[in-house]
Amino acid sequence: MDTPQCLAATMNTGGAQAECALWHLEPAKPYRLSFENEADVVCLLLGAIEAKTGYDGRSPSAMRFDALTAAFHPAGGRVAVEASAVSAGFAAFRFAPELQHKLLGADYRLAPIPTSIDNIASPSIAGLVAYARTLFNASSQPDSIAVEAVSQLALVDVFRSLRAFASKTACGPLSDREYARLREHIDANIAERLSLVELSDLLDLPVITLRRRFQRKAGLPLHQFVLERRVQIAQHQLTATSAPLREIAASCGFASQQHMTSAFSRRLGLTPLAWRERART
């Protein structure tokens, strides 16, 4: 896996920043990326990617980036991605504010987007990504005019999709029934690697909608809730059984015993072993 790098620092230029987007191509191999956005970034997912992802300082969680989709990372946001399985990489485009204004004017003005949004899907985005695959998979350096055209279409299609999502994501919290169904599924599958895509499919909601509606219902992000449930279920097992720590970690969905220990220490101020000893005294 590559050493950590800053996406902005590796972006190529096809011209002056005010005239075209800076771009970066990540090939089909595991990678680590960590950067703070100086400007809006749009990524086209040329293939599926399995990764641990943390946005804006949040703890990394399992995430699947679907092929033929886009991702949007707003200016000022922080991104940390550790990708373990990469089928075809991605192409990223960074748009300075003056370039966005020159390209779109006020036609696609949106309310500030507070965090990154993944798996943005539409027929037009899928078609654009399919074309980008052929553009960036060529043996020679991609044509600069074609790259510029793809970057502009990517920005327009993503903004159109985000605007279409706005009415859906502005709705209220999950209903009691939706929330109970989600909790039941999480508890029943706590040993598995739960993903936002899987959980959103359960309720037939877009990922972005599930994130916002869940937080409005529960008062905390969904990925944090899942981790809290892992800790709570592990607490019960530590008290009620004599199972080894590594078995409890696996049965509660932690990546390792060390991962469980880290989660316990941050949330309870005790290691799992110390928790077990204290609970039994």
Coordinates of N, CA, C and O in Angstrom, one line a residue, residues 42-177:
V42 N -14.5 16.5 -7.0 CA -15.4 15.5 -7.5 C -14.6 14.3 -7.9 O -13.6 14.5 -8.7
C43 N -15.0 13.1 -7.5 CA -14.3 11.9 -7.9 C -15.2 11.0 -8.7 O -16.4 10.9 -8.4
L44 N -14.7 10.4 -9.8 CA -15.5 9.5 -10.6 C -14.9 8.1 -10.3 O -13.7 7.8 -10.5
L45 N -15.7 7.2 -9.8 CA -15.3 5.8 -9.4 C -15.3 4.9 -10.6 O -16.3 4.5 -11.1
L46 N -14.1 4.7 -11.1 CA -13.9 3.8 -12.3 C -14.2 2.4 -12.1 O -14.5 1.6 -13.0
G47 N -14.1 2.0 -10.8 CA -14.4 0.6 -10.4 C -14.8 0.7 -8.9 O -14.7 1.7 -8.2
A48 N -15.2 -0.5 -8.4 CA -15.6 -0.6 -6.9 C -14.3 -0.5 -6.1 O -13.3 -1.0 -6.4
I49 N -14.5 0.1 -4.9 CA -13.4 0.2 -3.9 C -13.9 -0.1 -2.5 O -14.9 0.4 -2.1
E50 N -13.2 -1.0 -1.8 CA -13.5 -1.4 -0.4 C -12.4 -0.6 0.4 O -11.2 -0.7 0.2
A51 N -12.9 0.1 1.4 CA -12.0 1.0 2.1 C -12.5 1.3 3.5 O -13.7 1.0 3.9
K52 N -11.6 1.8 4.3 CA -11.9 2.4 5.6 C -11.9 3.9 5.4 O -10.8 4.4 5.0
T53 N -12.9 4.6 5.7 CA -13.1 6.0 5.4 C -13.5 6.8 6.6 O -14.4 6.4 7.4
G54 N -12.8 7.9 6.8 CA -13.1 8.8 7.9 C -13.1 10.2 7.4 O -12.2 10.7 6.7
Y55 N -14.2 10.9 7.6 CA -14.4 12.3 7.1 C -14.5 13.3 8.2 O -15.1 13.0 9.3
D56 N -13.8 14.4 8.1 CA -13.9 15.5 9.0 C -13.5 15.1 10.4 O -14.2 15.5 11.4
G57 N -12.5 14.2 10.6 CA -12.0 13.8 11.9 C -12.7 12.7 12.5 O -12.4 12.2 13.6
R58 N -13.8 12.1 11.9 CA -14.5 11.0 12.4 C -13.7 9.7 12.3 O -12.8 9.6 11.5
S59 N -13.9 8.8 13.2 CA -13.2 7.5 13.2 C -13.5 6.8 11.9 O -14.6 6.7 11.4
P60 N -12.5 6.2 11.3 CA -12.7 5.4 10.1 C -13.7 4.3 10.2 O -13.7 3.6 11.3
S61 N -14.5 4.0 9.2 CA -15.4 2.9 9.2 C -15.4 2.3 7.8 O -15.0 2.9 6.9
A62 N -15.9 1.0 7.8 CA -15.9 0.3 6.5 C -16.8 1.0 5.5 O -17.9 1.4 5.9
M63 N -16.4 1.1 4.3 CA -17.2 1.8 3.3 C -16.9 1.1 1.9 O -15.8 0.7 1.6
R64 N -17.9 1.0 1.1 CA -17.8 0.5 -0.3 C -18.1 1.7 -1.2 O -19.2 2.2 -1.1
F65 N -17.2 2.0 -2.1 CA -17.5 3.0 -3.1 C -17.9 2.2 -4.4 O -17.1 1.3 -4.9
D66 N -19.1 2.3 -4.8 CA -19.6 1.6 -6.0 C -19.0 2.1 -7.3 O -18.8 3.3 -7.5
A67 N -18.8 1.1 -8.2 CA -18.4 1.5 -9.6 C -19.4 2.3 -10.3 O -20.6 2.2 -10.0
L68 N -19.0 3.2 -11.2 CA -19.9 4.0 -12.0 C -20.7 5.0 -11.2 O -21.8 5.3 -11.5
T69 N -20.1 5.4 -10.1 CA -20.7 6.5 -9.3 C -19.7 7.6 -9.1 O -18.6 7.6 -9.6
A70 N -20.2 8.7 -8.4 CA -19.3 9.8 -8.1 C -19.3 10.1 -6.6 O -20.2 9.6 -5.9
A71 N -18.3 10.8 -6.2 CA -18.2 11.3 -4.8 C -17.9 12.8 -4.8 O -17.2 13.3 -5.7
F72 N -18.4 13.5 -3.8 CA -18.2 14.9 -3.7 C -17.6 15.2 -2.3 O -18.1 14.8 -1.3
H73 N -16.5 15.9 -2.4 CA -15.8 16.3 -1.1 C -15.7 17.9 -1.1 O -15.0 18.5 -1.9
P74 N -16.4 18.5 -0.2 CA -16.6 20.0 -0.2 C -15.3 20.7 0.3 O -14.5 20.1 1.0
A75 N -15.1 21.9 -0.2 CA -14.0 22.7 0.3 C -14.0 22.8 1.8 O -15.1 23.0 2.4
G76 N -12.8 22.7 2.4 CA -12.8 22.8 3.8 C -12.9 21.5 4.6 O -12.6 21.4 5.8
G77 N -13.4 20.4 3.9 CA -13.5 19.2 4.5 C -12.2 18.4 4.6 O -11.3 18.6 3.8
R78 N -12.2 17.4 5.5 CA -11.0 16.6 5.7 C -11.4 15.1 5.3 O -12.4 14.7 5.6
V79 N -10.5 14.5 4.5 CA -10.7 13.2 4.0 C -9.6 12.3 4.3 O -8.4 12.6 4.2
A80 N -9.9 11.1 4.8 CA -8.9 10.0 5.1 C -9.5 8.7 4.6 O -10.5 8.3 5.1
V81 N -8.8 8.1 3.6 CA -9.3 6.8 3.0 C -8.1 5.9 3.0 O -7.0 6.2 2.5
E82 N -8.3 4.6 3.4 CA -7.4 3.6 3.3 C -8.1 2.4 2.5 O -8.9 1.7 3.1
A83 N -7.7 2.3 1.3 CA -8.4 1.4 0.4 C -7.6 0.1 0.3 O -6.4 0.1 0.0
S84 N -8.3 -1.0 0.6 CA -7.7 -2.3 0.6 C -7.9 -3.1 -0.7 O -7.1 -4.0 -1.1
A85 N -9.0 -2.9 -1.4 CA -9.4 -3.6 -2.6 C -9.9 -2.6 -3.6 O -10.9 -1.9 -3.4
V86 N -9.1 -2.4 -4.7 CA -9.4 -1.4 -5.7 C -9.5 -2.1 -7.1 O -8.5 -2.6 -7.6
S87 N -10.7 -2.1 -7.7 CA -10.8 -2.8 -9.0 C -10.4 -2.0 -10.1 O -9.9 -2.5 -11.1
A88 N -10.6 -0.6 -10.1 CA -10.2 0.2 -11.2 C -9.8 1.6 -10.9 O -9.7 2.4 -11.8
G89 N -9.7 1.9 -9.6 CA -9.2 3.3 -9.2 C -10.3 4.3 -9.4 O -11.5 4.1 -9.6
F90 N -9.8 5.6 -9.4 CA -10.8 6.7 -9.6 C -10.0 7.9 -10.2 O -8.8 8.0 -10.2
A91 N -10.8 8.8 -10.8 CA -10.3 10.1 -11.3 C -10.9 11.2 -10.4 O -12.1 11.2 -10.2
A92 N -10.1 12.1 -10.0 CA -10.5 13.2 -9.1 C -10.3 14.5 -9.8 O -9.2 14.7 -10.5
F93 N -11.2 15.5 -9.6 CA -11.1 16.8 -10.2 C -11.3 17.8 -9.1 O -12.3 17.7 -8.4
R94 N -10.4 18.8 -9.0 CA -10.6 19.9 -8.0 C -10.9 21.2 -8.7 O -10.3 21.6 -9.7
F95 N -12.0 21.8 -8.2 CA -12.5 23.0 -8.9 C -12.4 24.3 -8.0 O -13.0 24.3 -6.9
A96 N -11.5 25.2 -8.4 CA -11.4 26.4 -7.6 C -12.7 27.2 -7.7 O -13.5 27.1 -8.7
P97 N -13.1 28.0 -6.7 CA -14.4 28.7 -6.7 C -14.6 29.6 -7.9 O -15.7 29.6 -8.5
E98 N -13.5 30.2 -8.4 CA -13.6 31.1 -9.6 C -13.9 30.2 -10.8 O -14.6 30.7 -11.7
L99 N -13.4 29.0 -10.9 CA -13.7 28.1 -12.0 C -15.2 27.7 -12.0 O -15.9 27.7 -13.0
Q100 N -15.7 27.3 -10.8 CA -17.1 27.0 -10.7 C -18.0 28.1 -11.1 O -19.0 27.9 -11.8
H101 N -17.7 29.3 -10.7 CA -18.5 30.5 -11.1 C -18.4 30.7 -12.6 O -19.5 31.0 -13.2
K102 N -17.2 30.5 -13.2 CA -17.1 30.7 -14.6 C -17.9 29.6 -15.4 O -18.5 29.9 -16.4
L103 N -17.9 28.4 -14.9 CA -18.5 27.3 -15.6 C -20.0 27.4 -15.4 O -20.8 27.1 -16.4
L104 N -20.5 27.6 -14.2 CA -21.9 27.4 -13.8 C -22.6 28.7 -13.4 O -23.9 28.7 -13.4
G105 N -21.9 29.8 -13.1 CA -22.6 30.9 -12.6 C -23.4 30.6 -11.4 O -22.9 29.9 -10.5
A106 N -24.6 31.1 -11.3 CA -25.5 30.8 -10.1 C -26.5 29.7 -10.4 O -27.3 29.4 -9.6
D107 N -26.4 29.0 -11.6 CA -27.4 28.0 -12.0 C -27.4 26.8 -11.0 O -28.4 26.2 -10.8
Y108 N -26.2 26.5 -10.5 CA -26.1 25.3 -9.6 C -25.7 25.6 -8.2 O -25.0 24.9 -7.5
R109 N -26.1 26.8 -7.8 CA -25.7 27.2 -6.4 C -26.4 26.4 -5.4 O -27.6 26.1 -5.5
L110 N -25.7 25.8 -4.5 CA -26.2 25.0 -3.4 C -25.9 25.6 -2.1 O -25.0 26.3 -1.9
A111 N -26.8 25.2 -1.1 CA -26.4 25.5 0.3 C -25.1 24.8 0.6 O -24.8 23.7 0.1
P112 N -24.3 25.3 1.6 CA -23.1 24.7 1.9 C -23.3 23.2 2.3 O -24.2 22.9 3.0
I113 N -22.4 22.4 1.7 CA -22.5 20.9 2.0 C -21.5 20.6 3.1 O -20.3 20.8 2.9
P114 N -21.9 20.1 4.3 CA -21.0 20.1 5.4 C -20.0 18.9 5.4 O -19.0 19.0 6.0
T115 N -20.3 17.9 4.6 CA -19.4 16.7 4.7 C -19.4 16.0 3.3 O -20.2 16.3 2.4
S116 N -18.5 15.1 3.2 CA -18.4 14.4 1.9 C -19.6 13.5 1.6 O -20.2 13.0 2.6
I117 N -19.9 13.3 0.4 CA -21.0 12.5 0.0 C -20.6 11.5 -1.1 O -19.9 11.8 -2.1
D118 N -20.8 10.2 -0.8 CA -20.3 9.1 -1.6 C -21.5 8.4 -2.4 O -22.7 8.6 -2.1
N119 N -21.1 7.6 -3.4 CA -22.0 6.8 -4.1 C -23.2 7.6 -4.7 O -24.4 7.2 -4.6
I120 N -22.8 8.7 -5.3 CA -23.8 9.5 -6.1 C -24.1 8.9 -7.4 O -23.1 8.7 -8.2
A121 N -25.3 8.4 -7.6 CA -25.5 7.6 -8.8 C -26.7 8.2 -9.7 O -27.6 8.8 -9.1
S122 N -26.5 8.1 -11.0 CA -27.5 8.5 -11.9 C -27.1 7.9 -13.3 O -25.9 7.6 -13.5
P123 N -28.0 7.8 -14.2 CA -27.7 7.2 -15.5 C -26.6 8.1 -16.2 O -25.7 7.6 -16.9
S124 N -26.7 9.4 -16.1 CA -25.7 10.3 -16.7 C -24.4 10.2 -16.1 O -23.3 10.1 -16.8
I125 N -24.3 10.0 -14.8 CA -23.0 9.8 -14.1 C -22.4 8.5 -14.5 O -21.2 8.4 -14.8
A126 N -23.2 7.4 -14.6 CA -22.7 6.1 -15.0 C -22.1 6.1 -16.4 O -21.1 5.6 -16.7
G127 N -22.8 6.8 -17.3 CA -22.3 7.0 -18.7 C -21.0 7.7 -18.8 O -20.1 7.4 -19.5
L128 N -21.0 8.8 -18.0 CA -19.8 9.6 -18.0 C -18.6 8.9 -17.4 O -17.5 8.9 -18.0
V129 N -18.8 8.1 -16.3 CA -17.7 7.3 -15.8 C -17.2 6.2 -16.8 O -16.0 6.0 -16.9
A130 N -18.2 5.6 -17.5 CA -17.8 4.6 -18.5 C -16.9 5.2 -19.5 O -15.9 4.6 -20.0
Y131 N -17.2 6.5 -19.9 CA -16.4 7.1 -20.9 C -15.0 7.5 -20.3 O -14.0 7.3 -20.9
A132 N -15.0 7.9 -19.0 CA -13.8 8.3 -18.4 C -12.8 7.1 -18.3 O -11.6 7.2 -18.3
R133 N -13.4 5.9 -18.1 CA -12.6 4.6 -18.1 C -11.8 4.5 -19.4 O -10.6 4.2 -19.3
T134 N -12.4 4.7 -20.5 CA -11.7 4.6 -21.8 C -10.7 5.7 -21.9 O -9.6 5.5 -22.5
L135 N -11.0 6.9 -21.4 CA -10.1 8.0 -21.5 C -8.8 7.8 -20.7 O -7.7 8.1 -21.2
F136 N -9.0 7.4 -19.5 CA -7.8 7.2 -18.6 C -7.1 5.9 -18.7 O -6.1 5.7 -18.1
N137 N -7.8 4.9 -19.3 CA -7.1 3.6 -19.5 C -6.3 3.5 -20.7 O -5.7 2.5 -21.0
A138 N -6.3 4.6 -21.5 CA -5.4 4.6 -22.7 C -4.0 4.5 -22.4 O -3.5 4.9 -21.3
S139 N -3.2 3.9 -23.3 CA -1.8 3.7 -23.0 C -1.0 5.1 -23.0 O 0.1 5.2 -22.4
S140 N -1.5 6.1 -23.7 CA -0.8 7.4 -23.8 C -1.5 8.4 -22.8 O -2.6 8.1 -22.2
Q141 N -0.9 9.5 -22.6 CA -1.4 10.6 -21.8 C -2.8 11.0 -22.3 O -2.9 11.2 -23.5
P142 N -3.8 11.1 -21.5 CA -5.1 11.5 -22.0 C -5.2 12.9 -22.6 O -4.4 13.7 -22.2
D143 N -6.0 13.0 -23.6 CA -6.1 14.3 -24.3 C -6.6 15.3 -23.3 O -7.6 15.1 -22.6
S144 N -6.0 16.5 -23.3 CA -6.3 17.5 -22.3 C -7.7 18.1 -22.5 O -8.4 18.4 -21.5
I145 N -8.1 18.3 -23.7 CA -9.4 18.8 -24.0 C -10.5 17.8 -23.5 O -11.5 18.2 -22.9
A146 N -10.3 16.5 -23.8 CA -11.2 15.5 -23.3 C -11.3 15.5 -21.8 O -12.4 15.4 -21.2
V147 N -10.2 15.6 -21.1 CA -10.2 15.6 -19.7 C -10.9 16.8 -19.1 O -11.7 16.7 -18.2
E148 N -10.7 18.0 -19.8 CA -11.4 19.2 -19.3 C -12.9 19.0 -19.5 O -13.7 19.4 -18.6
A149 N -13.4 18.4 -20.6 CA -14.8 18.2 -20.9 C -15.4 17.3 -19.8 O -16.5 17.5 -19.3
V150 N -14.7 16.2 -19.5 CA -15.1 15.2 -18.5 C -15.3 15.9 -17.2 O -16.2 15.7 -16.5
S151 N -14.3 16.7 -16.8 CA -14.3 17.3 -15.5 C -15.5 18.3 -15.4 O -16.2 18.3 -14.3
Q152 N -15.8 19.0 -16.4 CA -17.0 19.9 -16.4 C -18.3 19.2 -16.3 O -19.2 19.5 -15.6
L153 N -18.4 18.1 -17.1 CA -19.6 17.3 -17.0 C -19.8 16.6 -15.7 O -20.9 16.5 -15.2
A154 N -18.6 16.2 -15.1 CA -18.7 15.6 -13.8 C -19.3 16.6 -12.7 O -20.1 16.2 -11.9
L155 N -18.8 17.8 -12.8 CA -19.2 18.8 -11.9 C -20.7 19.1 -12.0 O -21.5 19.1 -11.1
V156 N -21.2 19.2 -13.3 CA -22.6 19.5 -13.6 C -23.4 18.4 -13.1 O -24.5 18.6 -12.4
D157 N -23.1 17.1 -13.5 CA -23.9 16.0 -13.1 C -24.0 15.8 -11.6 O -25.0 15.4 -11.1
V158 N -22.9 16.0 -10.9 CA -22.9 15.8 -9.4 C -23.8 16.9 -8.8 O -24.6 16.6 -7.9
F159 N -23.6 18.1 -9.3 CA -24.5 19.2 -8.7 C -26.0 19.0 -9.0 O -26.8 19.2 -8.2
R160 N -26.2 18.5 -10.2 CA -27.6 18.1 -10.5 C -28.2 17.1 -9.6 O -29.3 17.1 -9.1
S161 N -27.4 16.0 -9.3 CA -27.8 15.0 -8.4 C -27.9 15.4 -7.0 O -28.9 15.1 -6.3
L162 N -27.0 16.3 -6.5 CA -27.1 16.8 -5.2 C -28.4 17.7 -5.0 O -29.0 17.7 -4.0
R163 N -28.7 18.4 -6.0 CA -29.9 19.3 -6.0 C -31.1 18.4 -5.9 O -32.1 18.7 -5.2
A164 N -31.1 17.3 -6.7 CA -32.2 16.4 -6.7 C -32.4 15.7 -5.3 O -33.5 15.4 -4.8
F165 N -31.2 15.5 -4.6 CA -31.3 14.8 -3.3 C -31.8 15.8 -2.2 O -32.3 15.4 -1.2
A166 N -31.7 17.1 -2.5 CA -31.9 18.1 -1.5 C -33.3 17.9 -0.8 O -33.5 18.0 0.4
S167 N -34.3 17.7 -1.7 CA -35.7 17.6 -1.2 C -35.9 16.3 -0.3 O -36.6 16.3 0.7
K168 N -35.1 15.3 -0.7 CA -35.2 14.0 0.1 C -34.5 14.2 1.4 O -34.9 13.7 2.5
T169 N -33.3 14.8 1.4 CA -32.5 14.8 2.6 C -32.9 15.9 3.5 O -32.5 15.9 4.7
A170 N -33.8 16.8 3.1 CA -34.4 17.8 4.0 C -35.5 17.3 4.9 O -36.0 18.0 5.7
C171 N -35.9 16.0 4.7 CA -37.0 15.4 5.4 C -36.6 15.2 6.9 O -35.4 15.4 7.3
G172 N -37.5 14.7 7.7 CA -37.3 14.5 9.1 C -36.6 13.3 9.4 O -36.0 12.6 8.6
P173 N -36.6 12.9 10.7 CA -35.8 11.7 11.2 C -36.5 10.4 10.7 O -37.6 10.4 10.2
L174 N -35.8 9.3 10.9 CA -36.4 8.0 10.7 C -37.6 7.8 11.5 O -37.7 8.3 12.7
S175 N -38.6 7.1 11.0 CA -39.7 6.8 11.8 C -39.3 5.7 12.9 O -38.3 5.1 12.8
D176 N -40.2 5.6 13.9 CA -39.9 4.6 15.0 C -39.7 3.2 14.3 O -38.9 2.4 14.8
R177 N -40.6 2.9 13.4 CA -40.5 1.6 12.7 C -39.2 1.4 11.9 O -38.6 0.3 12.0

